Amino acid sequence: MFLVVRMNKCTTPDLSEPSSRPSFEDQNFSVSTDIKTSPKDHTSAKVAALFRDEYRCMITGAVDSTYLYSSPHVETMARDLANAPHTTTNLCHIFPPSANWELHPETSNNPRARFFIGLPLAFLCGSGQINACEELSGSNAYRLSNGLTMSSSLHSEFNKLRLWLEEIPPFSNRYRVCTIYPGIAALDSLPHPRTVTFTTQFGLDLPDPRYLKIHAAVCRVAHISGAAGYLDKQEQELGRRHVLAQDGSSAELPPNPKSSIGKF
C-alpha cells in the first residue's frame, strides 16, 4: 500500500505554455454541467479543482499565481489579492491515476503489476470502505473527490507520506494537518493547532474523507514501521538500476518483491 500511494503522481504541466495551458476563453467557469461532471484527464481535473478551491492551496490558502495572472476571468481577483500570499500549485491526487485499478494483477505476467497494484488493491478492497476497481479505475481516478489543489512543496510532502490529514469528528470536512517534519516552511502561515476546513460554494465534490483516512493510515504505519525511509532508499536504488535490457526494453523489477517488503 505504501508503494501505490507513493507512486509518481502527475504534476501539472507548465500552464504558461500554449500547448498545455487550458484555455479559459474556451471554458465556461460558471457552475456548468462540464464542471460538475467528473474530469477525464489530469489537466481538466486540475482546472476543475482550481475552480472548486477558488484558485487556492487547500491547506495554506495561498493563491495560485499562474492562474491568477493568466486568466481574464480572475483579473478582479488578481487586483483584490495583490498582497495575498501566492504559490505554484499542483493537483494532488490522493490515489494516483497511474495505478491501473482495472488490472487483474494476479493474472498478469508483468511483475510491476503484481508489485504496485496487487497488494494495494487487496488492501483497499479488504478495508470494506472503497471499491477501488469501481471508484478509481480509468478516468474515474481524476474525479474531484480524489484530488486537492496543493502548493508544489506540500504536494511533494503529501506524496512522500510526510504530510497527511486527519479528520476531526464530529465536524464534516475539517482536518488536522499532520507532518513528520514540523518545520515545513509552507505551513508557517497556519496557526497552531494546524487545522483546515474544506468548503466549496459551487456544490462540487470535496476530497473524499475515506480516501484521506486511508492515506493518513498509510503515512502513520509507514513511519512507525520505518517503511517510508526504506522506500526512499528503494526509489533511489531503482533509479540507479533502471537500465535497458539487451533488446532495448526497460529492465523489470524482481518478480517477487513481496519478499523484500513483507516485514512492513
PDB file of C-alpha atoms in Angstrom:
ATOM      1  CA  MET A   1       0.000   0.000   0.000  1.00  0.00           C
ATOM      2  CA  PHE A   2       2.912   2.350   0.719  1.00  0.00           C
ATOM      3  CA  LEU A   3       4.103   1.880  -2.837  1.00  0.00           C
ATOM      4  CA  VAL A   4       0.884   2.747  -4.609  1.00  0.00           C
ATOM      5  CA  VAL A   5       0.309   5.877  -2.532  1.00  0.00           C
ATOM      6  CA  ARG A   6       3.901   6.946  -3.221  1.00  0.00           C
ATOM      7  CA  MET A   7       3.772   6.171  -6.940  1.00  0.00           C
ATOM      8  CA  ASN A   8       4.887   9.124  -9.035  1.00  0.00           C
ATOM      9  CA  LYS A   9       1.834  11.282  -9.432  1.00  0.00           C
ATOM     10  CA  CYS A  10       1.352  13.752 -12.229  1.00  0.00           C
ATOM     11  CA  THR A  11       2.437  17.297 -11.710  1.00  0.00           C
ATOM     12  CA  THR A  12       0.508  19.865 -13.617  1.00  0.00           C
ATOM     13  CA  PRO A  13       2.004  20.852 -16.983  1.00  0.00           C
ATOM     14  CA  ASP A  14       3.548  24.298 -17.258  1.00  0.00           C
ATOM     15  CA  LEU A  15       0.399  26.271 -17.813  1.00  0.00           C
ATOM     16  CA  SER A  16       2.304  29.162 -19.307  1.00  0.00           C
ATOM     17  CA  GLU A  17       2.977  27.067 -22.399  1.00  0.00           C
ATOM     18  CA  PRO A  18       0.251  27.373 -25.053  1.00  0.00           C
ATOM     19  CA  SER A  19       0.429  23.653 -25.829  1.00  0.00           C
ATOM     20  CA  SER A  20      -0.530  22.598 -22.309  1.00  0.00           C
ATOM     21  CA  ARG A  21      -2.415  25.550 -20.892  1.00  0.00           C
ATOM     22  CA  PRO A  22      -6.204  25.023 -20.712  1.00  0.00           C
ATOM     23  CA  SER A  23      -7.936  27.933 -22.387  1.00  0.00           C
ATOM     24  CA  PHE A  24     -10.202  29.772 -20.006  1.00  0.00           C
ATOM     25  CA  GLU A  25     -11.684  31.512 -23.017  1.00  0.00           C
ATOM     26  CA  ASP A  26     -12.931  28.103 -24.182  1.00  0.00           C
ATOM     27  CA  GLN A  27     -14.251  27.026 -20.790  1.00  0.00           C
ATOM     28  CA  ASN A  28     -17.314  28.404 -19.104  1.00  0.00           C
ATOM     29  CA  PHE A  29     -16.323  28.749 -15.477  1.00  0.00           C
ATOM     30  CA  SER A  30     -19.830  29.036 -14.193  1.00  0.00           C
ATOM     31  CA  VAL A  31     -21.325  26.109 -12.328  1.00  0.00           C
ATOM     32  CA  SER A  32     -21.956  24.220 -15.534  1.00  0.00           C
ATOM     33  CA  THR A  33     -22.525  20.629 -16.500  1.00  0.00           C
ATOM     34  CA  ASP A  34     -18.939  20.460 -17.732  1.00  0.00           C
ATOM     35  CA  ILE A  35     -17.578  21.345 -14.296  1.00  0.00           C
ATOM     36  CA  LYS A  36     -19.989  19.148 -12.368  1.00  0.00           C
ATOM     37  CA  THR A  37     -19.215  16.037 -14.370  1.00  0.00           C
ATOM     38  CA  SER A  38     -16.116  14.079 -13.465  1.00  0.00           C
ATOM     39  CA  PRO A  39     -12.960  15.256 -15.260  1.00  0.00           C
ATOM     40  CA  LYS A  40     -11.424  12.687 -17.587  1.00  0.00           C
ATOM     41  CA  ASP A  41      -7.740  13.648 -17.513  1.00  0.00           C
ATOM     42  CA  HIS A  42      -5.208  15.402 -15.315  1.00  0.00           C
ATOM     43  CA  THR A  43      -5.443  18.811 -16.970  1.00  0.00           C
ATOM     44  CA  SER A  44      -9.239  19.019 -16.819  1.00  0.00           C
ATOM     45  CA  ALA A  45      -9.147  17.754 -13.230  1.00  0.00           C
ATOM     46  CA  LYS A  46      -6.641  20.475 -12.326  1.00  0.00           C
ATOM     47  CA  VAL A  47      -8.843  23.158 -13.880  1.00  0.00           C
ATOM     48  CA  ALA A  48     -11.989  21.891 -12.148  1.00  0.00           C
ATOM     49  CA  ALA A  49     -10.227  21.585  -8.781  1.00  0.00           C
ATOM     50  CA  LEU A  50      -8.845  25.112  -9.047  1.00  0.00           C
ATOM     51  CA  PHE A  51     -12.344  26.402  -9.697  1.00  0.00           C
ATOM     52  CA  ARG A  52     -13.742  24.413  -6.767  1.00  0.00           C
ATOM     53  CA  ASP A  53     -10.937  25.584  -4.465  1.00  0.00           C
ATOM     54  CA  GLU A  54     -11.165  29.231  -5.583  1.00  0.00           C
ATOM     55  CA  TYR A  55      -7.650  29.153  -7.046  1.00  0.00           C
ATOM     56  CA  ARG A  56      -6.028  28.451  -3.683  1.00  0.00           C
ATOM     57  CA  CYS A  57      -3.965  25.784  -1.990  1.00  0.00           C
ATOM     58  CA  MET A  58      -6.481  23.893   0.142  1.00  0.00           C
ATOM     59  CA  ILE A  59      -4.015  23.664   3.028  1.00  0.00           C
ATOM     60  CA  THR A  60      -2.472  27.139   3.275  1.00  0.00           C
ATOM     61  CA  GLY A  61      -4.965  29.267   1.353  1.00  0.00           C
ATOM     62  CA  ALA A  62      -2.174  30.720  -0.805  1.00  0.00           C
ATOM     63  CA  VAL A  63      -3.401  31.835  -4.227  1.00  0.00           C
ATOM     64  CA  ASP A  64      -2.297  30.001  -7.372  1.00  0.00           C
ATOM     65  CA  SER A  65      -0.051  32.540  -9.065  1.00  0.00           C
ATOM     66  CA  THR A  66      -0.133  31.086 -12.593  1.00  0.00           C
ATOM     67  CA  TYR A  67      -3.906  31.088 -12.945  1.00  0.00           C
ATOM     68  CA  LEU A  68      -4.243  34.305 -11.015  1.00  0.00           C
ATOM     69  CA  TYR A  69      -2.419  36.292 -13.678  1.00  0.00           C
ATOM     70  CA  SER A  70      -3.140  34.266 -16.807  1.00  0.00           C
ATOM     71  CA  SER A  71      -6.917  34.255 -16.911  1.00  0.00           C
ATOM     72  CA  PRO A  72      -9.162  37.189 -17.767  1.00  0.00           C
ATOM     73  CA  HIS A  73     -11.830  35.554 -15.600  1.00  0.00           C
ATOM     74  CA  VAL A  74      -9.843  36.254 -12.443  1.00  0.00           C
ATOM     75  CA  GLU A  75      -8.411  39.707 -13.191  1.00  0.00           C
ATOM     76  CA  THR A  76     -10.580  41.207 -10.472  1.00  0.00           C
ATOM     77  CA  MET A  77      -9.357  38.563  -8.066  1.00  0.00           C
ATOM     78  CA  ALA A  78      -5.773  39.394  -9.027  1.00  0.00           C
ATOM     79  CA  ARG A  79      -6.311  43.029  -8.116  1.00  0.00           C
ATOM     80  CA  ASP A  80      -8.093  42.200  -4.877  1.00  0.00           C
ATOM     81  CA  LEU A  81      -5.439  39.705  -3.815  1.00  0.00           C
ATOM     82  CA  ALA A  82      -2.340  41.539  -4.995  1.00  0.00           C
ATOM     83  CA  ASN A  83      -0.860  41.421  -1.496  1.00  0.00           C
ATOM     84  CA  ALA A  84      -2.036  37.913  -0.617  1.00  0.00           C
ATOM     85  CA  PRO A  85       0.457  35.013  -0.443  1.00  0.00           C
ATOM     86  CA  HIS A  86       0.974  33.424  -3.856  1.00  0.00           C
ATOM     87  CA  THR A  87       2.273  29.986  -4.724  1.00  0.00           C
ATOM     88  CA  THR A  88       2.611  27.492  -7.547  1.00  0.00           C
ATOM     89  CA  THR A  89       0.050  24.739  -7.121  1.00  0.00           C
ATOM     90  CA  ASN A  90      -0.366  21.208  -8.366  1.00  0.00           C
ATOM     91  CA  LEU A  91      -3.347  18.928  -8.419  1.00  0.00           C
ATOM     92  CA  CYS A  92      -2.520  16.391  -5.732  1.00  0.00           C
ATOM     93  CA  HIS A  93      -4.189  13.017  -6.317  1.00  0.00           C
ATOM     94  CA  ILE A  94      -4.864  11.063  -3.129  1.00  0.00           C
ATOM     95  CA  PHE A  95      -4.675   7.809  -5.075  1.00  0.00           C
ATOM     96  CA  PRO A  96      -2.597   8.067  -8.269  1.00  0.00           C
ATOM     97  CA  PRO A  97      -4.276   7.606 -11.657  1.00  0.00           C
ATOM     98  CA  SER A  98      -1.089   5.840 -12.755  1.00  0.00           C
ATOM     99  CA  ALA A  99      -2.261   2.854 -10.704  1.00  0.00           C
ATOM    100  CA  ASN A 100      -4.309   0.750 -13.110  1.00  0.00           C
ATOM    101  CA  TRP A 101      -7.122  -0.322 -10.811  1.00  0.00           C
ATOM    102  CA  GLU A 102      -8.845  -2.207 -13.644  1.00  0.00           C
ATOM    103  CA  LEU A 103      -5.883  -4.559 -13.885  1.00  0.00           C
ATOM    104  CA  HIS A 104      -6.106  -8.101 -12.597  1.00  0.00           C
ATOM    105  CA  PRO A 105      -2.607  -8.364 -11.156  1.00  0.00           C
ATOM    106  CA  GLU A 106      -2.919 -11.994 -10.140  1.00  0.00           C
ATOM    107  CA  THR A 107      -3.177 -12.978 -13.810  1.00  0.00           C
ATOM    108  CA  SER A 108      -0.571 -10.549 -15.100  1.00  0.00           C
ATOM    109  CA  ASN A 109       2.827 -11.653 -16.362  1.00  0.00           C
ATOM    110  CA  ASN A 110       4.172  -8.216 -15.559  1.00  0.00           C
ATOM    111  CA  PRO A 111       5.939  -8.210 -12.182  1.00  0.00           C
ATOM    112  CA  ARG A 112       5.385  -4.444 -11.974  1.00  0.00           C
ATOM    113  CA  ALA A 113       1.642  -5.067 -11.952  1.00  0.00           C
ATOM    114  CA  ARG A 114       1.913  -7.580  -9.146  1.00  0.00           C
ATOM    115  CA  PHE A 115       4.260  -5.309  -7.215  1.00  0.00           C
ATOM    116  CA  PHE A 116       2.497  -1.954  -7.444  1.00  0.00           C
ATOM    117  CA  ILE A 117      -1.143  -2.974  -7.811  1.00  0.00           C
ATOM    118  CA  GLY A 118      -1.795  -6.425  -6.378  1.00  0.00           C
ATOM    119  CA  LEU A 119      -1.129  -5.790  -2.696  1.00  0.00           C
ATOM    120  CA  PRO A 120      -2.651  -2.281  -2.513  1.00  0.00           C
ATOM    121  CA  LEU A 121      -5.761  -3.438  -4.367  1.00  0.00           C
ATOM    122  CA  ALA A 122      -6.235  -6.284  -1.907  1.00  0.00           C
ATOM    123  CA  PHE A 123      -5.761  -3.845   0.983  1.00  0.00           C
ATOM    124  CA  LEU A 124      -8.325  -1.358  -0.287  1.00  0.00           C
ATOM    125  CA  CYS A 125     -10.928  -3.977  -1.110  1.00  0.00           C
ATOM    126  CA  GLY A 126     -10.276  -5.702   2.207  1.00  0.00           C
ATOM    127  CA  SER A 127     -10.887  -2.487   4.122  1.00  0.00           C
ATOM    128  CA  GLY A 128     -14.543  -2.645   3.142  1.00  0.00           C
ATOM    129  CA  GLN A 129     -14.616   1.118   2.588  1.00  0.00           C
ATOM    130  CA  ILE A 130     -13.531   1.556  -1.017  1.00  0.00           C
ATOM    131  CA  ASN A 131     -14.270  -0.382  -4.176  1.00  0.00           C
ATOM    132  CA  ALA A 132     -11.111   0.697  -5.962  1.00  0.00           C
ATOM    133  CA  CYS A 133     -11.952  -1.048  -9.238  1.00  0.00           C
ATOM    134  CA  GLU A 134     -15.240   0.831  -9.469  1.00  0.00           C
ATOM    135  CA  GLU A 135     -14.328   4.189  -7.950  1.00  0.00           C
ATOM    136  CA  LEU A 136     -10.779   4.711  -9.221  1.00  0.00           C
ATOM    137  CA  SER A 137     -10.449   2.749 -12.451  1.00  0.00           C
ATOM    138  CA  GLY A 138      -9.553   4.522 -15.667  1.00  0.00           C
ATOM    139  CA  SER A 139     -10.622   8.149 -15.839  1.00  0.00           C
ATOM    140  CA  ASN A 140     -12.546   7.807 -12.561  1.00  0.00           C
ATOM    141  CA  ALA A 141      -9.241   8.418 -10.788  1.00  0.00           C
ATOM    142  CA  TYR A 142      -9.497  12.047 -11.947  1.00  0.00           C
ATOM    143  CA  ARG A 143     -12.726  12.611 -10.027  1.00  0.00           C
ATOM    144  CA  LEU A 144     -12.693  15.719  -7.863  1.00  0.00           C
ATOM    145  CA  SER A 145     -13.110  13.669  -4.701  1.00  0.00           C
ATOM    146  CA  ASN A 146      -9.656  12.168  -5.359  1.00  0.00           C
ATOM    147  CA  GLY A 147      -7.820  15.474  -5.650  1.00  0.00           C
ATOM    148  CA  LEU A 148      -6.724  18.580  -3.786  1.00  0.00           C
ATOM    149  CA  THR A 149      -5.238  21.821  -5.047  1.00  0.00           C
ATOM    150  CA  MET A 150      -1.978  21.995  -3.138  1.00  0.00           C
ATOM    151  CA  SER A 151       1.205  24.050  -3.252  1.00  0.00           C
ATOM    152  CA  SER A 152       4.017  22.237  -5.037  1.00  0.00           C
ATOM    153  CA  SER A 153       6.094  21.893  -1.863  1.00  0.00           C
ATOM    154  CA  LEU A 154       3.227  20.414   0.158  1.00  0.00           C
ATOM    155  CA  HIS A 155       2.300  18.183  -2.774  1.00  0.00           C
ATOM    156  CA  SER A 156       5.759  16.628  -2.578  1.00  0.00           C
ATOM    157  CA  GLU A 157       5.445  16.083   1.183  1.00  0.00           C
ATOM    158  CA  PHE A 158       1.989  14.520   0.747  1.00  0.00           C
ATOM    159  CA  ASN A 159       3.234  12.142  -1.942  1.00  0.00           C
ATOM    160  CA  LYS A 160       6.209  11.047   0.138  1.00  0.00           C
ATOM    161  CA  LEU A 161       3.939  10.218   3.086  1.00  0.00           C
ATOM    162  CA  ARG A 162       5.354  13.051   5.190  1.00  0.00           C
ATOM    163  CA  LEU A 163       2.105  15.025   5.357  1.00  0.00           C
ATOM    164  CA  TRP A 164      -1.425  13.792   5.884  1.00  0.00           C
ATOM    165  CA  LEU A 165      -4.852  14.956   7.037  1.00  0.00           C
ATOM    166  CA  GLU A 166      -6.761  13.502   9.983  1.00  0.00           C
ATOM    167  CA  GLU A 167     -10.485  14.179  10.170  1.00  0.00           C
ATOM    168  CA  ILE A 168     -11.686  15.909  13.328  1.00  0.00           C
ATOM    169  CA  PRO A 169     -15.041  14.446  14.381  1.00  0.00           C
ATOM    170  CA  PRO A 170     -17.826  15.333  14.583  1.00  0.00           C
ATOM    171  CA  PHE A 171     -17.080  18.111  12.099  1.00  0.00           C
ATOM    172  CA  SER A 172     -17.571  17.460   8.413  1.00  0.00           C
ATOM    173  CA  ASN A 173     -14.567  18.120   6.150  1.00  0.00           C
ATOM    174  CA  ARG A 174     -12.468  19.501   8.992  1.00  0.00           C
ATOM    175  CA  TYR A 175      -8.954  18.080   9.300  1.00  0.00           C
ATOM    176  CA  ARG A 176      -5.856  18.269  11.428  1.00  0.00           C
ATOM    177  CA  VAL A 177      -2.723  18.845   9.324  1.00  0.00           C
ATOM    178  CA  CYS A 178      -0.130  16.287  10.427  1.00  0.00           C
ATOM    179  CA  THR A 179       3.511  16.104   9.403  1.00  0.00           C
ATOM    180  CA  ILE A 180       6.607  14.109  10.203  1.00  0.00           C
ATOM    181  CA  TYR A 181       8.745  17.239   9.994  1.00  0.00           C
ATOM    182  CA  PRO A 182       7.053  20.137  11.826  1.00  0.00           C
ATOM    183  CA  GLY A 183       9.389  22.697  10.281  1.00  0.00           C
ATOM    184  CA  ILE A 184       7.848  22.654   6.789  1.00  0.00           C
ATOM    185  CA  ALA A 185       8.098  26.306   5.768  1.00  0.00           C
ATOM    186  CA  ALA A 186       4.911  26.296   3.694  1.00  0.00           C
ATOM    187  CA  LEU A 187       2.897  25.565   6.855  1.00  0.00           C
ATOM    188  CA  ASP A 188       4.253  28.500   8.850  1.00  0.00           C
ATOM    189  CA  SER A 189       1.203  30.580   7.976  1.00  0.00           C
ATOM    190  CA  LEU A 190      -1.155  28.155   9.722  1.00  0.00           C
ATOM    191  CA  PRO A 191      -1.999  28.816  13.376  1.00  0.00           C
ATOM    192  CA  HIS A 192      -1.486  26.083  15.955  1.00  0.00           C
ATOM    193  CA  PRO A 193      -3.068  23.640  16.172  1.00  0.00           C
ATOM    194  CA  ARG A 194      -2.916  23.325  12.396  1.00  0.00           C
ATOM    195  CA  THR A 195      -6.419  22.635  11.139  1.00  0.00           C
ATOM    196  CA  VAL A 196      -8.201  23.195   7.835  1.00  0.00           C
ATOM    197  CA  THR A 197     -11.845  23.076   6.825  1.00  0.00           C
ATOM    198  CA  PHE A 198     -12.738  22.262   3.230  1.00  0.00           C
ATOM    199  CA  THR A 199     -15.681  24.117   1.735  1.00  0.00           C
ATOM    200  CA  THR A 200     -16.973  24.976  -1.700  1.00  0.00           C
ATOM    201  CA  GLN A 201     -19.761  27.295  -2.720  1.00  0.00           C
ATOM    202  CA  PHE A 202     -20.304  25.538  -6.049  1.00  0.00           C
ATOM    203  CA  GLY A 203     -21.733  22.190  -4.938  1.00  0.00           C
ATOM    204  CA  LEU A 204     -18.724  20.285  -6.262  1.00  0.00           C
ATOM    205  CA  ASP A 205     -17.286  17.180  -4.648  1.00  0.00           C
ATOM    206  CA  LEU A 206     -14.735  17.812  -1.914  1.00  0.00           C
ATOM    207  CA  PRO A 207     -11.871  15.390  -1.178  1.00  0.00           C
ATOM    208  CA  ASP A 208     -13.369  12.100  -0.023  1.00  0.00           C
ATOM    209  CA  PRO A 209     -12.832  11.581   3.737  1.00  0.00           C
ATOM    210  CA  ARG A 210     -12.460   7.826   3.133  1.00  0.00           C
ATOM    211  CA  TYR A 211      -9.551   8.363   0.747  1.00  0.00           C
ATOM    212  CA  LEU A 212      -7.847  10.791   3.118  1.00  0.00           C
ATOM    213  CA  LYS A 213      -8.361   8.398   6.028  1.00  0.00           C
ATOM    214  CA  ILE A 214      -6.566   5.587   4.207  1.00  0.00           C
ATOM    215  CA  HIS A 215      -3.785   7.930   3.092  1.00  0.00           C
ATOM    216  CA  ALA A 216      -3.347   9.033   6.719  1.00  0.00           C
ATOM    217  CA  ALA A 217      -3.234   5.434   7.931  1.00  0.00           C
ATOM    218  CA  VAL A 218      -0.605   4.573   5.334  1.00  0.00           C
ATOM    219  CA  CYS A 219       1.501   7.555   6.408  1.00  0.00           C
ATOM    220  CA  ARG A 220       1.363   6.647  10.082  1.00  0.00           C
ATOM    221  CA  VAL A 221       2.210   2.991   9.541  1.00  0.00           C
ATOM    222  CA  ALA A 222       4.959   3.864   7.066  1.00  0.00           C
ATOM    223  CA  HIS A 223       6.780   5.956   9.619  1.00  0.00           C
ATOM    224  CA  ILE A 224       6.134   3.804  12.671  1.00  0.00           C
ATOM    225  CA  SER A 225       7.450   0.779  10.793  1.00  0.00           C
ATOM    226  CA  GLY A 226      10.318   2.570   9.099  1.00  0.00           C
ATOM    227  CA  ALA A 227       8.882   1.714   5.688  1.00  0.00           C
ATOM    228  CA  ALA A 228       8.988   5.314   4.470  1.00  0.00           C
ATOM    229  CA  GLY A 229      12.744   5.536   4.891  1.00  0.00           C
ATOM    230  CA  TYR A 230      13.124   2.102   3.334  1.00  0.00           C
ATOM    231  CA  LEU A 231      11.091   3.157   0.303  1.00  0.00           C
ATOM    232  CA  ASP A 232      13.125   6.341  -0.081  1.00  0.00           C
ATOM    233  CA  LYS A 233      16.226   4.188  -0.376  1.00  0.00           C
ATOM    234  CA  GLN A 234      14.492   1.741  -2.725  1.00  0.00           C
ATOM    235  CA  GLU A 235      13.395   4.558  -5.040  1.00  0.00           C
ATOM    236  CA  GLN A 236      16.952   5.821  -5.202  1.00  0.00           C
ATOM    237  CA  GLU A 237      18.238   2.321  -5.892  1.00  0.00           C
ATOM    238  CA  LEU A 238      15.621   1.674  -8.577  1.00  0.00           C
ATOM    239  CA  GLY A 239      16.601   4.934 -10.220  1.00  0.00           C
ATOM    240  CA  ARG A 240      20.211   3.827 -10.373  1.00  0.00           C
ATOM    241  CA  ARG A 241      19.284   0.350 -11.609  1.00  0.00           C
ATOM    242  CA  HIS A 242      16.824   1.481 -14.296  1.00  0.00           C
ATOM    243  CA  VAL A 243      18.846   0.276 -17.246  1.00  0.00           C
ATOM    244  CA  LEU A 244      17.851  -1.003 -20.640  1.00  0.00           C
ATOM    245  CA  ALA A 245      17.794  -4.695 -21.368  1.00  0.00           C
ATOM    246  CA  GLN A 246      19.768  -6.011 -24.331  1.00  0.00           C
ATOM    247  CA  ASP A 247      16.749  -5.800 -26.623  1.00  0.00           C
ATOM    248  CA  GLY A 248      16.227  -2.140 -25.686  1.00  0.00           C
ATOM    249  CA  SER A 249      13.235  -2.679 -23.400  1.00  0.00           C
ATOM    250  CA  SER A 250      13.189  -1.436 -19.835  1.00  0.00           C
ATOM    251  CA  ALA A 251      14.572  -3.796 -17.249  1.00  0.00           C
ATOM    252  CA  GLU A 252      11.859  -5.207 -14.983  1.00  0.00           C
ATOM    253  CA  LEU A 253      11.635  -5.272 -11.223  1.00  0.00           C
ATOM    254  CA  PRO A 254      12.342  -8.527  -9.428  1.00  0.00           C
ATOM    255  CA  PRO A 255       9.406 -10.941  -9.883  1.00  0.00           C
ATOM    256  CA  ASN A 256       8.807 -11.421  -6.167  1.00  0.00           C
ATOM    257  CA  PRO A 257       9.130  -8.020  -4.483  1.00  0.00           C
ATOM    258  CA  LYS A 258       6.921  -9.102  -1.590  1.00  0.00           C
ATOM    259  CA  SER A 259       9.875 -10.865  -0.064  1.00  0.00           C
ATOM    260  CA  SER A 260      11.656  -7.529   0.329  1.00  0.00           C
ATOM    261  CA  ILE A 261       8.717  -5.606   1.767  1.00  0.00           C
ATOM    262  CA  GLY A 262       6.998  -8.323   3.740  1.00  0.00           C
ATOM    263  CA  LYS A 263       8.292  -7.042   7.055  1.00  0.00           C
ATOM    264  CA  PHE A 264       6.319  -3.857   6.550  1.00  0.00           C
TER     265      PHE A 264
END
